GROMACS .gro file of C-alpha atoms in nm:
model
  213
    1UNK     CA    1  -0.850  -1.788   3.195
    2UNK     CA    2  -0.991  -1.443   3.176
    3UNK     CA    3  -1.050  -1.352   2.795
    4UNK     CA    4  -1.041  -0.963   2.886
    5UNK     CA    5  -0.675  -1.037   3.026
    6UNK     CA    6  -0.512  -1.331   2.869
    7UNK     CA    7  -0.622  -1.477   2.518
    8UNK     CA    8  -0.540  -1.821   2.434
    9UNK     CA    9  -0.318  -1.877   2.121
   10UNK     CA   10  -0.238  -2.260   2.175
   11UNK     CA   11  -0.362  -2.493   2.433
   12UNK     CA   12  -0.025  -2.409   2.625
   13UNK     CA   13   0.046  -2.058   2.548
   14UNK     CA   14  -0.168  -1.749   2.620
   15UNK     CA   15  -0.081  -1.406   2.504
   16UNK     CA   16  -0.143  -1.067   2.770
   17UNK     CA   17  -0.444  -0.853   2.627
   18UNK     CA   18  -0.457  -0.600   2.928
   19UNK     CA   19  -0.315  -0.553   3.268
   20UNK     CA   20  -0.482  -0.766   3.548
   21UNK     CA   21  -0.415  -0.915   3.887
   22UNK     CA   22  -0.586  -1.246   4.054
   23UNK     CA   23  -0.683  -1.580   3.971
   24UNK     CA   24  -0.680  -1.512   3.601
   25UNK     CA   25  -0.577  -1.874   3.462
   26UNK     CA   26  -0.717  -2.245   3.566
   27UNK     CA   27  -0.493  -2.542   3.518
   28UNK     CA   28  -0.644  -2.862   3.473
   29UNK     CA   29  -0.469  -3.209   3.461
   30UNK     CA   30  -0.649  -3.416   3.256
   31UNK     CA   31  -0.633  -3.830   3.228
   32UNK     CA   32  -0.422  -3.977   2.947
   33UNK     CA   33  -0.637  -4.112   2.675
   34UNK     CA   34  -0.544  -4.480   2.753
   35UNK     CA   35  -0.752  -4.451   3.099
   36UNK     CA   36  -1.079  -4.466   2.935
   37UNK     CA   37  -1.206  -4.674   3.266
   38UNK     CA   38  -1.195  -4.374   3.446
   39UNK     CA   39  -1.576  -4.172   3.457
   40UNK     CA   40  -1.408  -3.813   3.454
   41UNK     CA   41  -1.131  -3.676   3.273
   42UNK     CA   42  -1.025  -3.386   3.501
   43UNK     CA   43  -0.818  -3.529   3.742
   44UNK     CA   44  -0.746  -3.176   3.940
   45UNK     CA   45  -0.827  -2.844   3.874
   46UNK     CA   46  -0.577  -2.549   4.012
   47UNK     CA   47  -0.623  -2.134   3.955
   48UNK     CA   48  -0.275  -1.954   3.924
   49UNK     CA   49  -0.239  -1.615   4.084
   50UNK     CA   50  -0.119  -1.387   3.825
   51UNK     CA   51  -0.011  -1.028   3.802
   52UNK     CA   52  -0.022  -0.904   3.432
   53UNK     CA   53   0.180  -0.580   3.341
   54UNK     CA   54   0.160  -0.452   2.955
   55UNK     CA   55   0.390  -0.159   2.941
   56UNK     CA   56   0.205   0.164   2.774
   57UNK     CA   57   0.279   0.174   2.369
   58UNK     CA   58   0.543   0.447   2.284
   59UNK     CA   59   0.449   0.500   1.906
   60UNK     CA   60   0.228   0.421   1.637
   61UNK     CA   61   0.450   0.314   1.340
   62UNK     CA   62   0.325   0.313   0.942
   63UNK     CA   63   0.496   0.082   0.743
   64UNK     CA   64   0.463   0.114   0.354
   65UNK     CA   65   0.577  -0.104   0.112
   66UNK     CA   66   0.749  -0.007  -0.152
   67UNK     CA   67   0.887   0.287   0.069
   68UNK     CA   68   0.751   0.575  -0.094
   69UNK     CA   69   0.377   0.762  -0.078
   70UNK     CA   70   0.312   0.822  -0.450
   71UNK     CA   71   0.169   0.573  -0.685
   72UNK     CA   72   0.045   0.567  -1.050
   73UNK     CA   73  -0.328   0.614  -1.140
   74UNK     CA   74  -0.282   0.321  -1.392
   75UNK     CA   75  -0.055   0.054  -1.496
   76UNK     CA   76   0.040   0.234  -1.849
   77UNK     CA   77   0.171   0.535  -1.641
   78UNK     CA   78   0.342   0.337  -1.364
   79UNK     CA   79   0.534   0.171  -1.637
   80UNK     CA   80   0.640   0.506  -1.783
   81UNK     CA   81   0.724   0.698  -1.470
   82UNK     CA   82   0.841   0.393  -1.271
   83UNK     CA   83   0.568   0.409  -1.009
   84UNK     CA   84   0.328   0.146  -0.857
   85UNK     CA   85  -0.024   0.134  -0.876
   86UNK     CA   86  -0.060   0.015  -0.491
   87UNK     CA   87   0.081   0.028  -0.196
   88UNK     CA   88   0.080  -0.232   0.093
   89UNK     CA   89   0.008  -0.067   0.429
   90UNK     CA   90   0.073  -0.207   0.792
   91UNK     CA   91   0.031  -0.035   1.135
   92UNK     CA   92   0.254  -0.138   1.408
   93UNK     CA   93   0.213  -0.006   1.766
   94UNK     CA   94   0.536  -0.032   1.921
   95UNK     CA   95   0.653  -0.073   2.286
   96UNK     CA   96   0.971  -0.059   2.476
   97UNK     CA   97   1.272  -0.250   2.400
   98UNK     CA   98   1.179  -0.212   2.003
   99UNK     CA   99   0.856  -0.483   2.036
  100UNK     CA  100   0.592  -0.404   1.769
  101UNK     CA  101   0.253  -0.561   1.708
  102UNK     CA  102   0.071  -0.527   1.416
  103UNK     CA  103  -0.277  -0.327   1.465
  104UNK     CA  104  -0.363  -0.291   1.105
  105UNK     CA  105  -0.702  -0.429   1.141
  106UNK     CA  106  -0.788  -0.237   1.452
  107UNK     CA  107  -0.693   0.074   1.395
  108UNK     CA  108  -0.927   0.381   1.350
  109UNK     CA  109  -0.842   0.611   0.995
  110UNK     CA  110  -0.965   0.920   0.867
  111UNK     CA  111  -1.094   0.913   0.607
  112UNK     CA  112  -1.147   0.564   0.619
  113UNK     CA  113  -0.840   0.350   0.422
  114UNK     CA  114  -0.958   0.152   0.101
  115UNK     CA  115  -0.743  -0.147   0.228
  116UNK     CA  116  -0.782  -0.504   0.056
  117UNK     CA  117  -0.529  -0.748   0.232
  118UNK     CA  118  -0.330  -0.432   0.345
  119UNK     CA  119  -0.350  -0.302  -0.017
  120UNK     CA  120  -0.404   0.054  -0.091
  121UNK     CA  121  -0.660   0.070  -0.388
  122UNK     CA  122  -0.614   0.305  -0.675
  123UNK     CA  123  -0.834   0.638  -0.621
  124UNK     CA  124  -0.865   0.913  -0.825
  125UNK     CA  125  -0.564   1.150  -0.903
  126UNK     CA  126  -0.462   1.384  -0.605
  127UNK     CA  127  -0.340   1.424  -0.258
  128UNK     CA  128  -0.517   1.291   0.083
  129UNK     CA  129  -0.395   1.314   0.430
  130UNK     CA  130  -0.492   0.998   0.649
  131UNK     CA  131  -0.495   1.030   1.012
  132UNK     CA  132  -0.429   0.705   1.189
  133UNK     CA  133  -0.551   0.668   1.587
  134UNK     CA  134  -0.476   0.360   1.831
  135UNK     CA  135  -0.537   0.386   2.190
  136UNK     CA  136  -0.397   0.762   2.246
  137UNK     CA  137  -0.187   0.716   1.987
  138UNK     CA  138  -0.193   0.893   1.656
  139UNK     CA  139   0.004   0.939   1.322
  140UNK     CA  140  -0.048   1.049   0.977
  141UNK     CA  141   0.044   0.960   0.607
  142UNK     CA  142   0.013   1.171   0.278
  143UNK     CA  143  -0.079   0.943  -0.023
  144UNK     CA  144  -0.074   1.106  -0.357
  145UNK     CA  145  -0.237   0.938  -0.677
  146UNK     CA  146  -0.063   1.064  -0.993
  147UNK     CA  147  -0.233   1.077  -1.335
  148UNK     CA  148  -0.166   1.239  -1.650
  149UNK     CA  149  -0.289   1.601  -1.707
  150UNK     CA  150  -0.446   1.595  -2.020
  151UNK     CA  151  -0.510   1.968  -2.053
  152UNK     CA  152  -0.178   2.053  -1.980
  153UNK     CA  153  -0.001   1.773  -2.203
  154UNK     CA  154   0.065   1.780  -2.588
  155UNK     CA  155   0.193   1.646  -2.883
  156UNK     CA  156   0.358   1.833  -3.195
  157UNK     CA  157   0.380   1.671  -3.552
  158UNK     CA  158   0.652   1.828  -3.747
  159UNK     CA  159   0.791   1.749  -4.122
  160UNK     CA  160   1.051   1.471  -4.120
  161UNK     CA  161   1.339   1.482  -4.220
  162UNK     CA  162   1.413   1.798  -4.027
  163UNK     CA  163   1.510   2.116  -4.218
  164UNK     CA  164   1.570   2.486  -4.139
  165UNK     CA  165   1.259   2.610  -3.955
  166UNK     CA  166   1.068   2.279  -3.981
  167UNK     CA  167   1.023   2.296  -3.613
  168UNK     CA  168   0.811   2.600  -3.666
  169UNK     CA  169   0.531   2.376  -3.889
  170UNK     CA  170   0.292   2.144  -3.784
  171UNK     CA  171   0.195   1.894  -3.991
  172UNK     CA  172  -0.172   1.782  -4.055
  173UNK     CA  173  -0.200   1.563  -4.392
  174UNK     CA  174   0.071   1.311  -4.534
  175UNK     CA  175   0.078   1.287  -4.883
  176UNK     CA  176   0.114   1.013  -5.084
  177UNK     CA  177   0.438   1.016  -5.286
  178UNK     CA  178   0.418   0.717  -5.499
  179UNK     CA  179   0.222   0.410  -5.446
  180UNK     CA  180   0.200   0.322  -5.045
  181UNK     CA  181   0.543   0.539  -5.021
  182UNK     CA  182   0.405   0.853  -4.816
  183UNK     CA  183   0.563   1.149  -4.627
  184UNK     CA  184   0.694   1.107  -4.296
  185UNK     CA  185   0.665   1.317  -3.991
  186UNK     CA  186   0.797   1.355  -3.642
  187UNK     CA  187   0.607   1.336  -3.287
  188UNK     CA  188   0.714   1.496  -3.036
  189UNK     CA  189   0.546   1.636  -2.704
  190UNK     CA  190   0.548   1.603  -2.330
  191UNK     CA  191   0.345   1.478  -2.072
  192UNK     CA  192   0.237   1.679  -1.820
  193UNK     CA  193   0.136   1.502  -1.453
  194UNK     CA  194  -0.130   1.600  -1.218
  195UNK     CA  195   0.173   1.635  -0.967
  196UNK     CA  196   0.320   1.912  -1.180
  197UNK     CA  197   0.615   1.717  -1.331
  198UNK     CA  198   0.690   1.730  -1.737
  199UNK     CA  199   0.817   1.438  -1.907
  200UNK     CA  200   0.898   1.475  -2.289
  201UNK     CA  201   0.815   1.181  -2.511
  202UNK     CA  202   1.212   1.160  -2.584
  203UNK     CA  203   1.299   1.042  -2.238
  204UNK     CA  204   1.110   0.709  -2.283
  205UNK     CA  205   1.157   0.404  -2.516
  206UNK     CA  206   0.921   0.399  -2.822
  207UNK     CA  207   0.807   0.059  -2.685
  208UNK     CA  208   0.591   0.212  -2.397
  209UNK     CA  209   0.365   0.364  -2.575
  210UNK     CA  210   0.170   0.409  -2.926
  211UNK     CA  211  -0.048   0.632  -3.099
  212UNK     CA  212  -0.388   0.580  -3.210
  213UNK     CA  213  -0.423   0.688  -3.589
   0.00000   0.00000   0.00000
């Protein structure tokens, strides 16, 4: 067969790769294995005249799994705000009758997508638009990696138990009351993300984070 037009998938199955006309396929009749006394194994050869016509693709489709465009910059943050740290990306060339062919390995991306088995690796926080092209078709996706904005996030340590105006005071020292018994403090604060979202610590279960003292 002509490899530029037909690609052999199995010994009796070929896939169209491009348009073409002519003697594109050669068929050989072989001797069965039991005919060992015959010198040649090929009994008959015939060339098949074929016309291969592939319709033009209609669209370039990007499939994300999960179907979101945001990922967290770390596993710890992803657990807090319920975001994955990776996305699986597939690019499909779509033809009439809803026929799709996976062309993830063949597309051109700008800037280059850093993929490992179709998995987008975590990169520094921020938004990035990826332009994807294949043949005459193109599309784009916006991926945002979210991290904690440490310059805007804050913690406050207030007296505990709470009393009038205790919310206006900051605690810097926990004094010993008796033996191993110390004063207590209430820790509050907010986590500000690089996409502008703000989350109070009160939103999270205390088992989801820890403080290093």
